[in-house]
């Protein structure tokens, strides 16, 4: 009879590609874990893992078994969470994806309120790109995400709520030749070196589209994922950028600080921030998060 612990062991071995690391992850000695996996293989009459002294890989039968094992573990966890929610307690895990340029809400304050209201929920926060978060929500591996998409891209293909809209500012070194201007046109920036997110990411797409729609091109020699690093590169005079006011220490449009200035751009890119989630069957923790005021 297969039990949940055996399923957890098999999934851990498949994901870690190592009996040693799987045992450490499951807080059990390796010999015990190996014995339970071997006993399961004997019971099933199948070899779930190909083993050598250096490698461990799932067999085709192992891949098929692991996929269903994950589903069974998720169903068991969901049963516990739903039972707790029916008794008035929200438990389980809330996995939240956050873009690095979030400006539409105070995430730390929001998570603090959520933790105070639901101390039984384990919070997991991941920083990344909107496309990967939408895919994770659709596949059931992420509960909620805070996205940023070009306004021309339309709404995400999952349940969502619009949080804010903003127009990106041109961010320049405070001693730049254009820093004293009140506003700029895109054409005035074509000869500049830009820092931006990697090509193909939603964080970059809105600026690429704005330049393409205006029949312009630009050079982006600096591709990074950190808004703080973007601001530092700009402050050092290495590049200019197009960023959301308030993101990563970027000043408001038309404002300056000791190192950089943010200027509005005629015809500049716009983006929309969304709260997104799985609308088909959100977990109790996800529902509790969505019910928070100001979300």
CSV table of C-alpha atoms in Angstrom, one decimal:
chain,number,residue,atom,x,y,z
A,1,UNK,CA,0.0,0.0,0.0
A,2,UNK,CA,1.6,3.3,-1.1
A,3,UNK,CA,1.6,6.0,1.6
A,4,UNK,CA,2.1,9.7,1.4
A,5,UNK,CA,5.6,9.6,2.9
A,6,UNK,CA,6.7,7.3,0.1
A,7,UNK,CA,5.3,9.7,-2.4
A,8,UNK,CA,7.2,12.6,-0.8
A,9,UNK,CA,10.4,10.6,-0.9
A,10,UNK,CA,10.0,9.7,-4.6
A,11,UNK,CA,9.2,13.3,-5.6
A,12,UNK,CA,12.2,14.6,-3.6
A,13,UNK,CA,14.6,12.1,-5.3
A,14,UNK,CA,13.2,13.0,-8.7
A,15,UNK,CA,13.6,16.8,-8.1
A,16,UNK,CA,17.0,16.6,-6.3
A,17,UNK,CA,18.5,13.9,-8.6
A,18,UNK,CA,20.2,12.5,-5.5
A,19,UNK,CA,19.2,10.2,-2.7
A,20,UNK,CA,21.5,12.1,-0.3
A,21,UNK,CA,20.0,15.5,-1.1
A,22,UNK,CA,16.5,14.0,-1.0
A,23,UNK,CA,17.1,12.6,2.4
A,24,UNK,CA,18.4,15.9,3.7
A,25,UNK,CA,15.4,17.7,2.3
A,26,UNK,CA,13.0,15.2,3.9
A,27,UNK,CA,14.9,15.2,7.3
A,28,UNK,CA,15.6,11.5,7.2
A,29,UNK,CA,18.7,9.3,7.0
A,30,UNK,CA,19.6,8.2,3.5
A,31,UNK,CA,19.3,4.5,4.2
A,32,UNK,CA,15.8,4.8,5.4
A,33,UNK,CA,14.7,6.8,2.4
A,34,UNK,CA,16.5,4.5,0.0
A,35,UNK,CA,14.8,1.5,1.6
A,36,UNK,CA,11.3,3.0,1.3
A,37,UNK,CA,11.8,3.9,-2.3
A,38,UNK,CA,13.2,0.4,-3.1
A,39,UNK,CA,10.2,-1.2,-1.2
A,40,UNK,CA,7.8,0.8,-3.3
A,41,UNK,CA,9.6,-0.3,-6.5
A,42,UNK,CA,9.3,-3.9,-5.4
A,43,UNK,CA,5.6,-3.4,-4.6
A,44,UNK,CA,4.9,-1.9,-8.0
A,45,UNK,CA,7.1,-4.2,-9.9
A,46,UNK,CA,8.7,-1.2,-11.6
A,47,UNK,CA,12.1,0.6,-11.6
A,48,UNK,CA,11.4,4.2,-10.9
A,49,UNK,CA,15.0,5.5,-10.9
A,50,UNK,CA,18.0,4.6,-12.9
A,51,UNK,CA,21.0,4.7,-10.5
A,52,UNK,CA,24.7,4.8,-10.7
A,53,UNK,CA,27.4,5.9,-8.3
A,54,UNK,CA,27.2,9.4,-9.7
A,55,UNK,CA,23.7,9.8,-11.2
A,56,UNK,CA,20.1,9.3,-10.3
A,57,UNK,CA,17.4,9.9,-13.0
A,58,UNK,CA,13.8,8.9,-13.2
A,59,UNK,CA,12.9,6.2,-15.7
A,60,UNK,CA,10.0,6.7,-18.0
A,61,UNK,CA,7.9,4.8,-15.5
A,62,UNK,CA,9.4,7.1,-12.8
A,63,UNK,CA,8.4,10.2,-14.7
A,64,UNK,CA,4.8,9.0,-15.0
A,65,UNK,CA,4.7,8.1,-11.4
A,66,UNK,CA,6.2,11.3,-10.1
A,67,UNK,CA,3.7,13.4,-12.0
A,68,UNK,CA,0.8,11.6,-10.3
A,69,UNK,CA,2.6,11.6,-7.0
A,70,UNK,CA,2.8,15.4,-7.1
A,71,UNK,CA,-0.9,15.6,-7.9
A,72,UNK,CA,-1.7,13.2,-5.0
A,73,UNK,CA,0.4,15.2,-2.5
A,74,UNK,CA,-1.2,18.5,-3.7
A,75,UNK,CA,-4.7,16.9,-3.2
A,76,UNK,CA,-3.8,15.7,0.3
A,77,UNK,CA,-2.4,19.1,1.2
A,78,UNK,CA,-5.5,20.8,-0.2
A,79,UNK,CA,-7.8,18.5,1.8
A,80,UNK,CA,-6.0,19.6,5.0
A,81,UNK,CA,-6.3,23.3,4.1
A,82,UNK,CA,-9.9,23.0,3.1
A,83,UNK,CA,-10.8,21.2,6.3
A,84,UNK,CA,-9.0,23.9,8.3
A,85,UNK,CA,-10.7,26.7,6.4
A,86,UNK,CA,-14.1,25.1,7.1
A,87,UNK,CA,-13.3,25.4,10.8
A,88,UNK,CA,-12.4,29.1,10.4
A,89,UNK,CA,-8.6,28.7,10.2
A,90,UNK,CA,-6.6,29.4,7.1
A,91,UNK,CA,-3.5,27.2,6.8
A,92,UNK,CA,-1.2,25.9,4.0
A,93,UNK,CA,1.2,27.8,1.8
A,94,UNK,CA,0.7,31.0,-0.2
A,95,UNK,CA,3.2,31.3,-3.1
A,96,UNK,CA,3.3,34.9,-4.4
A,97,UNK,CA,5.1,36.1,-7.5
A,98,UNK,CA,6.3,39.7,-7.6
A,99,UNK,CA,7.8,41.7,-10.4
A,100,UNK,CA,10.9,43.8,-9.4
A,101,UNK,CA,9.3,47.1,-10.5
A,102,UNK,CA,6.2,46.9,-8.4
A,103,UNK,CA,4.8,50.3,-7.5
A,104,UNK,CA,1.0,49.8,-7.2
A,105,UNK,CA,1.0,48.8,-3.5
A,106,UNK,CA,3.1,48.5,-0.4
A,107,UNK,CA,3.9,44.8,-0.5
A,108,UNK,CA,5.7,44.6,2.8
A,109,UNK,CA,2.8,46.3,4.6
A,110,UNK,CA,0.3,44.0,2.8
A,111,UNK,CA,2.2,40.8,3.8
A,112,UNK,CA,2.5,42.1,7.3
A,113,UNK,CA,-1.3,42.4,7.6
A,114,UNK,CA,-1.8,39.0,6.0
A,115,UNK,CA,0.6,37.3,8.4
A,116,UNK,CA,-1.2,39.0,11.4
A,117,UNK,CA,-4.6,37.8,10.2
A,118,UNK,CA,-3.5,34.3,9.1
A,119,UNK,CA,-0.4,33.2,11.1
A,120,UNK,CA,-1.0,29.6,10.1
A,121,UNK,CA,-0.1,30.3,6.4
A,122,UNK,CA,3.4,29.8,5.2
A,123,UNK,CA,4.4,32.7,2.9
A,124,UNK,CA,6.7,32.1,-0.1
A,125,UNK,CA,7.6,35.1,-2.2
A,126,UNK,CA,9.4,34.8,-5.6
A,127,UNK,CA,10.7,37.7,-7.7
A,128,UNK,CA,10.7,37.3,-11.5
A,129,UNK,CA,8.9,38.1,-14.7
A,130,UNK,CA,5.2,38.4,-15.5
A,131,UNK,CA,5.3,35.7,-18.3
A,132,UNK,CA,6.7,33.0,-16.0
A,133,UNK,CA,4.2,34.0,-13.3
A,134,UNK,CA,1.2,33.6,-15.6
A,135,UNK,CA,2.5,30.2,-16.7
A,136,UNK,CA,3.0,29.2,-13.1
A,137,UNK,CA,-0.5,30.2,-12.1
A,138,UNK,CA,-1.9,28.3,-15.1
A,139,UNK,CA,0.0,25.2,-14.1
A,140,UNK,CA,-1.1,25.4,-10.5
A,141,UNK,CA,2.4,26.0,-9.0
A,142,UNK,CA,1.8,29.6,-8.0
A,143,UNK,CA,-1.2,31.0,-6.1
A,144,UNK,CA,-1.1,34.7,-6.7
A,145,UNK,CA,1.2,37.1,-8.7
A,146,UNK,CA,1.7,40.8,-9.1
A,147,UNK,CA,2.3,41.5,-12.7
A,148,UNK,CA,3.4,44.4,-14.9
A,149,UNK,CA,2.4,44.3,-18.6
A,150,UNK,CA,2.5,46.8,-21.5
A,151,UNK,CA,-0.8,48.6,-21.8
A,152,UNK,CA,-0.9,47.5,-25.5
A,153,UNK,CA,-0.5,43.8,-24.5
A,154,UNK,CA,-4.0,43.5,-23.0
A,155,UNK,CA,-5.0,41.7,-19.8
A,156,UNK,CA,-3.3,38.5,-18.7
A,157,UNK,CA,-5.1,35.2,-19.6
A,158,UNK,CA,-5.8,34.3,-16.0
A,159,UNK,CA,-8.1,35.7,-13.3
A,160,UNK,CA,-6.9,39.3,-12.6
A,161,UNK,CA,-7.6,42.7,-11.2
A,162,UNK,CA,-6.1,45.9,-12.4
A,163,UNK,CA,-4.1,47.7,-9.7
A,164,UNK,CA,-2.6,50.8,-11.4
A,165,UNK,CA,-1.4,52.3,-14.7
A,166,UNK,CA,1.6,54.5,-15.2
A,167,UNK,CA,3.7,56.0,-17.9
A,168,UNK,CA,7.4,55.3,-17.7
A,169,UNK,CA,9.9,58.1,-17.2
A,170,UNK,CA,13.2,58.7,-18.8
A,171,UNK,CA,15.8,58.3,-16.0
A,172,UNK,CA,19.1,60.2,-16.6
A,173,UNK,CA,22.2,61.1,-14.6
A,174,UNK,CA,21.6,64.4,-12.9
A,175,UNK,CA,24.4,66.0,-14.8
A,176,UNK,CA,23.2,64.7,-18.2
A,177,UNK,CA,22.9,67.3,-21.0
A,178,UNK,CA,19.1,66.8,-21.1
A,179,UNK,CA,18.6,66.7,-17.3
A,180,UNK,CA,17.3,70.3,-17.1
A,181,UNK,CA,14.5,69.8,-19.6
A,182,UNK,CA,10.9,69.7,-18.5
A,183,UNK,CA,10.0,66.8,-20.8
A,184,UNK,CA,11.5,64.8,-23.6
A,185,UNK,CA,10.6,63.1,-26.9
A,186,UNK,CA,11.6,59.5,-27.6
A,187,UNK,CA,13.6,60.7,-30.7
A,188,UNK,CA,15.9,62.7,-28.3
A,189,UNK,CA,17.1,59.5,-26.7
A,190,UNK,CA,18.0,57.3,-29.7
A,191,UNK,CA,21.7,58.1,-29.4
A,192,UNK,CA,21.9,57.0,-25.8
A,193,UNK,CA,23.1,53.7,-24.3
A,194,UNK,CA,20.2,52.2,-22.4
A,195,UNK,CA,20.0,49.9,-19.4
A,196,UNK,CA,16.9,47.7,-19.4
A,197,UNK,CA,15.5,44.3,-18.6
A,198,UNK,CA,16.6,41.3,-20.8
A,199,UNK,CA,15.2,41.2,-24.3
A,200,UNK,CA,11.8,39.4,-24.6
A,201,UNK,CA,10.7,40.1,-21.0
A,202,UNK,CA,7.5,42.0,-20.2
A,203,UNK,CA,9.5,44.5,-18.2
A,204,UNK,CA,11.3,45.5,-21.4
A,205,UNK,CA,8.5,45.0,-23.9
A,206,UNK,CA,6.7,48.2,-23.3
A,207,UNK,CA,9.8,50.3,-24.1
A,208,UNK,CA,10.7,48.3,-27.2
A,209,UNK,CA,7.2,48.7,-28.5
A,210,UNK,CA,7.2,52.4,-27.9
A,211,UNK,CA,10.4,52.9,-29.9
A,212,UNK,CA,9.2,50.5,-32.7
A,213,UNK,CA,5.8,52.2,-33.0
A,214,UNK,CA,7.7,55.6,-33.4
A,215,UNK,CA,9.9,54.1,-36.1
A,216,UNK,CA,13.0,54.4,-33.8
A,217,UNK,CA,15.7,52.1,-32.6
A,218,UNK,CA,17.9,52.2,-29.5
A,219,UNK,CA,21.0,50.4,-28.2
A,220,UNK,CA,20.7,48.4,-24.9
A,221,UNK,CA,24.2,47.3,-24.0
A,222,UNK,CA,23.2,46.8,-20.3
A,223,UNK,CA,20.6,44.0,-19.6
A,224,UNK,CA,19.9,43.4,-15.9
A,225,UNK,CA,17.0,42.3,-13.7
A,226,UNK,CA,17.5,44.6,-10.7
A,227,UNK,CA,15.9,48.1,-10.7
A,228,UNK,CA,18.4,49.2,-8.0
A,229,UNK,CA,21.3,48.2,-10.3
A,230,UNK,CA,19.7,50.0,-13.2
A,231,UNK,CA,19.5,53.2,-11.1
A,232,UNK,CA,23.1,52.8,-10.0
A,233,UNK,CA,24.4,52.4,-13.6
A,234,UNK,CA,22.4,55.5,-14.6
A,235,UNK,CA,23.8,57.4,-11.6
A,236,UNK,CA,27.3,56.5,-12.8
A,237,UNK,CA,26.7,58.0,-16.2
A,238,UNK,CA,26.9,54.6,-18.0
A,239,UNK,CA,23.4,54.6,-19.4
A,240,UNK,CA,19.9,56.0,-19.4
A,241,UNK,CA,16.7,54.1,-18.7
A,242,UNK,CA,12.9,54.0,-19.0
A,243,UNK,CA,11.5,53.1,-15.5
A,244,UNK,CA,8.3,53.4,-13.5
A,245,UNK,CA,8.4,56.4,-11.1
A,246,UNK,CA,8.9,55.1,-7.5
A,247,UNK,CA,10.4,51.8,-8.5
A,248,UNK,CA,13.7,51.0,-6.9
A,249,UNK,CA,14.4,54.5,-5.6
A,250,UNK,CA,13.5,56.2,-9.0
A,251,UNK,CA,12.2,59.7,-8.3
A,252,UNK,CA,8.7,60.8,-9.4
A,253,UNK,CA,8.4,62.1,-13.0
A,254,UNK,CA,9.8,65.7,-13.1
A,255,UNK,CA,11.8,65.2,-9.9
A,256,UNK,CA,15.4,64.7,-9.2
A,257,UNK,CA,17.7,63.5,-6.4
A,258,UNK,CA,21.4,63.8,-5.9
A,259,UNK,CA,22.2,61.3,-8.7
A,260,UNK,CA,19.4,60.9,-11.2
A,261,UNK,CA,16.5,62.8,-12.7
A,262,UNK,CA,13.2,61.4,-14.0
A,263,UNK,CA,11.6,63.2,-16.9
A,264,UNK,CA,8.2,62.6,-18.6
A,265,UNK,CA,8.5,61.4,-22.2
A,266,UNK,CA,6.0,62.4,-24.9
A,267,UNK,CA,4.8,59.2,-26.6
A,268,UNK,CA,6.7,57.2,-23.9
A,269,UNK,CA,5.8,53.6,-22.9
A,270,UNK,CA,2.9,52.8,-20.5
A,271,UNK,CA,2.3,49.7,-18.4
A,272,UNK,CA,-0.4,48.2,-16.2
A,273,UNK,CA,0.1,46.4,-12.9
A,274,UNK,CA,-2.3,43.5,-12.2
A,275,UNK,CA,-3.0,41.2,-9.4
A,276,UNK,CA,-3.5,37.7,-10.9
A,277,UNK,CA,-4.6,34.3,-9.6
A,278,UNK,CA,-6.1,31.0,-10.5
A,279,UNK,CA,-9.7,31.7,-10.8
A,280,UNK,CA,-10.8,28.1,-11.3
A,281,UNK,CA,-10.2,26.8,-7.7
A,282,UNK,CA,-8.1,29.2,-5.6
A,283,UNK,CA,-6.8,27.8,-2.3
A,284,UNK,CA,-8.1,29.1,1.0
A,285,UNK,CA,-4.9,31.0,1.5
A,286,UNK,CA,-5.2,32.6,-1.9
A,287,UNK,CA,-8.8,33.6,-1.3
A,288,UNK,CA,-7.8,35.1,2.1
A,289,UNK,CA,-5.1,37.1,0.4
A,290,UNK,CA,-7.5,38.4,-2.3
A,291,UNK,CA,-10.0,39.5,0.4
A,292,UNK,CA,-7.4,41.8,2.0
A,293,UNK,CA,-8.4,45.5,1.8
A,294,UNK,CA,-6.4,47.5,-0.7
A,295,UNK,CA,-5.6,44.5,-2.8
